[in-house]
């Protein structure tokens, strides 16, 4: 019985952390240095009806940044705002889309695994080597991201989006 309780508790903790994005004190790069990708602009619907984010709208703010609005979300959505600024960067050939909520100084990072036409595949930027505690600067975050990207488990949990 104790093992069943331990397994159930582990599953609850895993689900809680998986459903909530990892907020970091630092962005993956200095915001506003990389030109936007026009292909990201539009309204995107998550193909998984049980995802945390169900529908978002990405708009051009200027040539180097986006405005993002959460249009639909599940009960698992934990942030207190639906409005973000966003930017892109590249790390080891991977495009990273990172968001900053309008009401806090945290950054949320997602890897764009694929962007083709009306299809977008993303995953959380998982910090698998030394974890969140190793992130003390932009340089440290990039180092942790590069190390994590080399691990077999990196970006195995994806989200599939369709542009409306």
mmCIF file of N, CA, C and O in Angstrom, residues 22-87:
data_model
loop_
_atom_site.group_PDB
_atom_site.id
_atom_site.type_symbol
_atom_site.label_atom_id
_atom_site.label_comp_id
_atom_site.label_asym_id
_atom_site.label_seq_id
_atom_site.Cartn_x
_atom_site.Cartn_y
_atom_site.Cartn_z
ATOM 1 N N UNK A 22 8.186 26.388 -16.700
ATOM 2 C CA UNK A 22 9.256 26.744 -15.791
ATOM 3 C C UNK A 22 9.635 28.207 -16.009
ATOM 4 O O UNK A 22 10.166 28.557 -17.057
ATOM 5 N N UNK A 23 9.330 29.051 -15.042
ATOM 6 C CA UNK A 23 9.689 30.462 -15.128
ATOM 7 C C UNK A 23 11.121 30.660 -14.669
ATOM 8 O O UNK A 23 11.538 30.120 -13.649
ATOM 9 N N UNK A 24 11.873 31.418 -15.451
ATOM 10 C CA UNK A 24 13.272 31.693 -15.134
ATOM 11 C C UNK A 24 13.492 33.188 -14.984
ATOM 12 O O UNK A 24 12.803 33.992 -15.621
ATOM 13 N N UNK A 25 14.487 33.557 -14.187
ATOM 14 C CA UNK A 25 14.808 34.968 -13.978
ATOM 15 C C UNK A 25 15.539 35.587 -15.167
ATOM 16 O O UNK A 25 15.664 36.805 -15.234
ATOM 17 N N UNK A 26 16.012 34.754 -16.083
ATOM 18 C CA UNK A 26 16.807 35.237 -17.213
ATOM 19 C C UNK A 26 16.232 34.722 -18.528
ATOM 20 O O UNK A 26 15.771 33.590 -18.605
ATOM 21 N N UNK A 27 16.327 35.533 -19.566
ATOM 22 C CA UNK A 27 15.959 35.052 -20.902
ATOM 23 C C UNK A 27 17.138 34.303 -21.514
ATOM 24 O O UNK A 27 18.274 34.439 -21.061
ATOM 25 N N UNK A 28 16.875 33.550 -22.560
ATOM 26 C CA UNK A 28 17.912 32.780 -23.252
ATOM 27 C C UNK A 28 18.854 33.700 -24.032
ATOM 28 O O UNK A 28 19.970 33.327 -24.380
ATOM 29 N N UNK A 29 18.410 34.914 -24.313
ATOM 30 C CA UNK A 29 19.211 35.914 -25.031
ATOM 31 C C UNK A 29 18.664 37.292 -24.662
ATOM 32 O O UNK A 29 17.584 37.409 -24.076
ATOM 33 N N UNK A 30 19.403 38.306 -25.013
ATOM 34 C CA UNK A 30 18.913 39.654 -24.770
ATOM 35 C C UNK A 30 17.731 39.922 -25.702
ATOM 36 O O UNK A 30 17.865 39.815 -26.924
ATOM 37 N N UNK A 31 16.555 40.219 -25.147
ATOM 38 C CA UNK A 31 15.365 40.419 -25.981
ATOM 39 C C UNK A 31 15.552 41.536 -27.006
ATOM 40 O O UNK A 31 16.212 42.540 -26.756
ATOM 41 N N UNK A 32 14.960 41.305 -28.172
ATOM 42 C CA UNK A 32 14.936 42.329 -29.197
ATOM 43 C C UNK A 32 16.152 42.382 -30.095
ATOM 44 O O UNK A 32 16.395 43.381 -30.751
ATOM 45 N N UNK A 33 16.922 41.312 -30.162
ATOM 46 C CA UNK A 33 18.127 41.295 -31.002
ATOM 47 C C UNK A 33 17.962 40.480 -32.279
ATOM 48 O O UNK A 33 18.752 40.611 -33.198
ATOM 49 N N UNK A 34 16.949 39.603 -32.320
ATOM 50 C CA UNK A 34 16.720 38.735 -33.481
ATOM 51 C C UNK A 34 15.413 39.158 -34.145
ATOM 52 O O UNK A 34 14.397 39.340 -33.465
ATOM 53 N N UNK A 35 15.444 39.302 -35.468
ATOM 54 C CA UNK A 35 14.229 39.672 -36.190
ATOM 55 C C UNK A 35 13.168 38.588 -36.031
ATOM 56 O O UNK A 35 13.487 37.399 -35.948
ATOM 57 N N UNK A 36 11.921 39.022 -36.015
ATOM 58 C CA UNK A 36 10.824 38.078 -35.852
ATOM 59 C C UNK A 36 10.700 37.178 -37.079
ATOM 60 O O UNK A 36 11.175 37.504 -38.160
ATOM 61 N N UNK A 37 10.063 36.060 -36.875
ATOM 62 C CA UNK A 37 9.739 35.118 -37.944
ATOM 63 C C UNK A 37 8.260 35.314 -38.264
ATOM 64 O O UNK A 37 7.392 34.970 -37.451
ATOM 65 N N UNK A 38 7.972 35.893 -39.409
ATOM 66 C CA UNK A 38 6.593 36.194 -39.802
ATOM 67 C C UNK A 38 5.713 34.942 -39.803
ATOM 68 O O UNK A 38 4.499 35.035 -39.634
ATOM 69 N N UNK A 39 6.297 33.766 -39.975
ATOM 70 C CA UNK A 39 5.523 32.528 -40.013
ATOM 71 C C UNK A 39 4.859 32.221 -38.663
ATOM 72 O O UNK A 39 3.885 31.472 -38.606
ATOM 73 N N UNK A 40 5.368 32.805 -37.576
ATOM 74 C CA UNK A 40 4.770 32.592 -36.264
ATOM 75 C C UNK A 40 3.528 33.445 -36.025
ATOM 76 O O UNK A 40 2.724 33.144 -35.143
ATOM 77 N N UNK A 41 3.365 34.501 -36.795
ATOM 78 C CA UNK A 41 2.248 35.414 -36.586
ATOM 79 C C UNK A 41 0.944 34.747 -36.999
ATOM 80 O O UNK A 41 0.838 34.167 -38.073
ATOM 81 N N UNK A 42 -0.023 34.808 -36.096
ATOM 82 C CA UNK A 42 -1.334 34.228 -36.360
ATOM 83 C C UNK A 42 -1.928 33.639 -35.090
ATOM 84 O O UNK A 42 -1.381 33.761 -33.997
ATOM 85 N N UNK A 43 -3.061 32.990 -35.256
ATOM 86 C CA UNK A 43 -3.733 32.328 -34.149
ATOM 87 C C UNK A 43 -3.446 30.840 -34.243
ATOM 88 O O UNK A 43 -3.650 30.225 -35.288
ATOM 89 N N UNK A 44 -2.946 30.283 -33.140
ATOM 90 C CA UNK A 44 -2.519 28.888 -33.088
ATOM 91 C C UNK A 44 -3.381 28.110 -32.106
ATOM 92 O O UNK A 44 -3.584 28.546 -30.971
ATOM 93 N N UNK A 45 -3.880 26.978 -32.554
ATOM 94 C CA UNK A 45 -4.711 26.113 -31.710
ATOM 95 C C UNK A 45 -3.949 24.824 -31.416
ATOM 96 O O UNK A 45 -3.417 24.190 -32.324
ATOM 97 N N UNK A 46 -3.900 24.473 -30.138
ATOM 98 C CA UNK A 46 -3.233 23.253 -29.708
ATOM 99 C C UNK A 46 -4.087 22.055 -30.114
ATOM 100 O O UNK A 46 -5.293 22.054 -29.914
ATOM 101 N N UNK A 47 -3.463 21.038 -30.680
ATOM 102 C CA UNK A 47 -4.189 19.842 -31.110
ATOM 103 C C UNK A 47 -4.623 18.969 -29.934
ATOM 104 O O UNK A 47 -5.509 18.136 -30.080
ATOM 105 N N UNK A 48 -4.004 19.166 -28.767
ATOM 106 C CA UNK A 48 -4.347 18.383 -27.576
ATOM 107 C C UNK A 48 -5.392 19.160 -26.765
ATOM 108 O O UNK A 48 -5.087 20.181 -26.167
ATOM 109 N N UNK A 49 -6.635 18.678 -26.715
ATOM 110 C CA UNK A 49 -7.682 19.397 -25.990
ATOM 111 C C UNK A 49 -7.476 19.432 -24.479
ATOM 112 O O UNK A 49 -8.176 20.158 -23.779
ATOM 113 N N UNK A 50 -6.493 18.683 -23.976
ATOM 114 C CA UNK A 50 -6.217 18.674 -22.542
ATOM 115 C C UNK A 50 -4.920 19.410 -22.192
ATOM 116 O O UNK A 50 -4.443 19.324 -21.060
ATOM 117 N N UNK A 51 -4.367 20.137 -23.136
ATOM 118 C CA UNK A 51 -3.137 20.903 -22.888
ATOM 119 C C UNK A 51 -3.438 22.092 -21.980
ATOM 120 O O UNK A 51 -4.582 22.498 -21.814
ATOM 121 N N UNK A 52 -2.385 22.673 -21.425
ATOM 122 C CA UNK A 52 -2.545 23.853 -20.578
ATOM 123 C C UNK A 52 -2.963 25.057 -21.416
ATOM 124 O O UNK A 52 -3.880 25.774 -21.062
ATOM 125 N N UNK A 53 -2.268 25.286 -22.513
ATOM 126 C CA UNK A 53 -2.623 26.348 -23.448
ATOM 127 C C UNK A 53 -3.378 25.726 -24.614
ATOM 128 O O UNK A 53 -2.872 24.803 -25.256
ATOM 129 N N UNK A 54 -4.551 26.246 -24.910
ATOM 130 C CA UNK A 54 -5.369 25.674 -25.975
ATOM 131 C C UNK A 54 -5.353 26.524 -27.242
ATOM 132 O O UNK A 54 -5.404 25.986 -28.341
ATOM 133 N N UNK A 55 -5.301 27.845 -27.075
ATOM 134 C CA UNK A 55 -5.273 28.719 -28.246
ATOM 135 C C UNK A 55 -4.546 30.018 -27.874
ATOM 136 O O UNK A 55 -4.812 30.608 -26.824
ATOM 137 N N UNK A 56 -3.610 30.423 -28.744
ATOM 138 C CA UNK A 56 -2.880 31.680 -28.536
ATOM 139 C C UNK A 56 -2.880 32.488 -29.825
ATOM 140 O O UNK A 56 -2.992 31.931 -30.912
ATOM 141 N N UNK A 57 -2.738 33.778 -29.665
ATOM 142 C CA UNK A 57 -2.621 34.676 -30.820
ATOM 143 C C UNK A 57 -1.266 35.368 -30.717
ATOM 144 O O UNK A 57 -0.956 36.001 -29.702
ATOM 145 N N UNK A 58 -0.466 35.235 -31.774
ATOM 146 C CA UNK A 58 0.850 35.878 -31.834
ATOM 147 C C UNK A 58 0.763 36.997 -32.857
ATOM 148 O O UNK A 58 0.398 36.764 -34.010
ATOM 149 N N UNK A 59 1.082 38.209 -32.421
ATOM 150 C CA UNK A 59 1.041 39.394 -33.287
ATOM 151 C C UNK A 59 2.410 40.054 -33.323
ATOM 152 O O UNK A 59 3.197 39.929 -32.383
ATOM 153 N N UNK A 60 2.647 40.786 -34.387
ATOM 154 C CA UNK A 60 3.901 41.536 -34.507
ATOM 155 C C UNK A 60 3.811 42.796 -33.651
ATOM 156 O O UNK A 60 2.881 43.585 -33.791
ATOM 157 N N UNK A 61 4.771 42.947 -32.744
ATOM 158 C CA UNK A 61 4.866 44.162 -31.939
ATOM 159 C C UNK A 61 5.761 45.166 -32.669
ATOM 160 O O UNK A 61 5.415 46.319 -32.819
ATOM 161 N N UNK A 62 6.911 44.677 -33.113
ATOM 162 C CA UNK A 62 7.824 45.450 -33.946
ATOM 163 C C UNK A 62 8.680 44.432 -34.704
ATOM 164 O O UNK A 62 8.391 43.245 -34.660
ATOM 165 N N UNK A 63 9.717 44.862 -35.372
ATOM 166 C CA UNK A 63 10.523 43.940 -36.171
ATOM 167 C C UNK A 63 11.314 42.919 -35.352
ATOM 168 O O UNK A 63 11.869 41.970 -35.909
ATOM 169 N N UNK A 64 11.362 43.129 -34.031
ATOM 170 C CA UNK A 64 12.175 42.258 -33.180
ATOM 171 C C UNK A 64 11.405 41.623 -32.023
ATOM 172 O O UNK A 64 11.999 40.929 -31.201
ATOM 173 N N UNK A 65 10.100 41.852 -31.953
ATOM 174 C CA UNK A 65 9.335 41.272 -30.845
ATOM 175 C C UNK A 65 7.873 41.045 -31.220
ATOM 176 O O UNK A 65 7.355 41.640 -32.162
ATOM 177 N N UNK A 66 7.260 40.165 -30.440
ATOM 178 C CA UNK A 66 5.864 39.796 -30.638
ATOM 179 C C UNK A 66 5.044 40.191 -29.415
ATOM 180 O O UNK A 66 5.578 40.335 -28.315
ATOM 181 N N UNK A 67 3.745 40.310 -29.625
ATOM 182 C CA UNK A 67 2.776 40.344 -28.540
ATOM 183 C C UNK A 67 2.030 39.021 -28.615
ATOM 184 O O UNK A 67 1.670 38.572 -29.703
ATOM 185 N N UNK A 68 1.818 38.401 -27.467
ATOM 186 C CA UNK A 68 1.124 37.117 -27.431
ATOM 187 C C UNK A 68 -0.038 37.233 -26.453
ATOM 188 O O UNK A 68 0.119 37.751 -25.344
ATOM 189 N N UNK A 69 -1.180 36.722 -26.893
ATOM 190 C CA UNK A 69 -2.363 36.714 -26.043
ATOM 191 C C UNK A 69 -2.897 35.292 -25.955
ATOM 192 O O UNK A 69 -3.039 34.613 -26.980
ATOM 193 N N UNK A 70 -3.153 34.848 -24.746
ATOM 194 C CA UNK A 70 -3.769 33.540 -24.531
ATOM 195 C C UNK A 70 -5.268 33.720 -24.734
ATOM 196 O O UNK A 70 -5.911 34.496 -24.032
ATOM 197 N N UNK A 71 -5.815 33.014 -25.719
ATOM 198 C CA UNK A 71 -7.237 33.116 -26.027
ATOM 199 C C UNK A 71 -8.056 32.038 -25.334
ATOM 200 O O UNK A 71 -9.213 32.274 -24.974
ATOM 201 N N UNK A 72 -7.477 30.850 -25.180
ATOM 202 C CA UNK A 72 -8.146 29.753 -24.479
ATOM 203 C C UNK A 72 -7.111 28.994 -23.663
ATOM 204 O O UNK A 72 -5.990 28.778 -24.126
ATOM 205 N N UNK A 73 -7.515 28.583 -22.459
ATOM 206 C CA UNK A 73 -6.604 27.861 -21.568
ATOM 207 C C UNK A 73 -7.397 26.842 -20.764
ATOM 208 O O UNK A 73 -8.611 26.948 -20.629
ATOM 209 N N UNK A 74 -6.685 25.871 -20.228
ATOM 210 C CA UNK A 74 -7.329 24.871 -19.387
ATOM 211 C C UNK A 74 -7.254 25.307 -17.925
ATOM 212 O O UNK A 74 -6.648 26.326 -17.593
ATOM 213 N N UNK A 75 -7.837 24.489 -17.063
ATOM 214 C CA UNK A 75 -7.802 24.762 -15.624
ATOM 215 C C UNK A 75 -6.389 24.680 -15.064
ATOM 216 O O UNK A 75 -6.115 25.185 -13.987
ATOM 217 N N UNK A 76 -5.475 24.056 -15.798
ATOM 218 C CA UNK A 76 -4.097 23.900 -15.330
ATOM 219 C C UNK A 76 -3.271 25.176 -15.495
ATOM 220 O O UNK A 76 -2.178 25.270 -14.947
ATOM 221 N N UNK A 77 -3.772 26.135 -16.254
ATOM 222 C CA UNK A 77 -3.046 27.377 -16.502
ATOM 223 C C UNK A 77 -2.855 28.109 -15.179
ATOM 224 O O UNK A 77 -3.831 28.427 -14.493
ATOM 225 N N UNK A 78 -1.614 28.392 -14.809
ATOM 226 C CA UNK A 78 -1.316 28.920 -13.479
ATOM 227 C C UNK A 78 -0.917 30.396 -13.454
ATOM 228 O O UNK A 78 -0.844 30.990 -12.383
ATOM 229 N N UNK A 79 -0.646 30.995 -14.596
ATOM 230 C CA UNK A 79 -0.207 32.386 -14.594
ATOM 231 C C UNK A 79 -1.397 33.327 -14.396
ATOM 232 O O UNK A 79 -2.539 32.980 -14.701
ATOM 233 N N UNK A 80 -1.105 34.535 -13.922
ATOM 234 C CA UNK A 80 -2.162 35.492 -13.610
ATOM 235 C C UNK A 80 -2.401 36.496 -14.735
ATOM 236 O O UNK A 80 -3.116 37.476 -14.536
ATOM 237 N N UNK A 81 -1.830 36.262 -15.883
ATOM 238 C CA UNK A 81 -2.057 37.139 -17.025
ATOM 239 C C UNK A 81 -2.219 36.300 -18.282
ATOM 240 O O UNK A 81 -1.779 35.148 -18.330
ATOM 241 N N UNK A 82 -2.833 36.905 -19.270
ATOM 242 C CA UNK A 82 -2.987 36.257 -20.570
ATOM 243 C C UNK A 82 -2.187 37.000 -21.638
ATOM 244 O O UNK A 82 -2.294 36.681 -22.813
ATOM 245 N N UNK A 83 -1.403 38.004 -21.237
ATOM 246 C CA UNK A 83 -0.674 38.847 -22.179
ATOM 247 C C UNK A 83 0.828 38.779 -21.944
ATOM 248 O O UNK A 83 1.296 38.874 -20.809
ATOM 249 N N UNK A 84 1.559 38.627 -23.061
ATOM 250 C CA UNK A 84 3.001 38.437 -23.002
ATOM 251 C C UNK A 84 3.692 39.235 -24.097
ATOM 252 O O UNK A 84 3.102 39.505 -25.143
ATOM 253 N N UNK A 85 4.947 39.532 -23.869
ATOM 254 C CA UNK A 85 5.864 39.932 -24.933
ATOM 255 C C UNK A 85 6.678 38.690 -25.245
ATOM 256 O O UNK A 85 6.884 37.848 -24.365
ATOM 257 N N UNK A 86 7.126 38.564 -26.490
ATOM 258 C CA UNK A 86 7.892 37.368 -26.853
ATOM 259 C C UNK A 86 8.969 37.717 -27.873
ATOM 260 O O UNK A 86 8.858 38.719 -28.595
ATOM 261 N N UNK A 87 9.999 36.861 -27.910
ATOM 262 C CA UNK A 87 11.132 37.026 -28.803
ATOM 263 C C UNK A 87 11.626 35.656 -29.233
ATOM 264 O O UNK A 87 11.248 34.651 -28.644
#
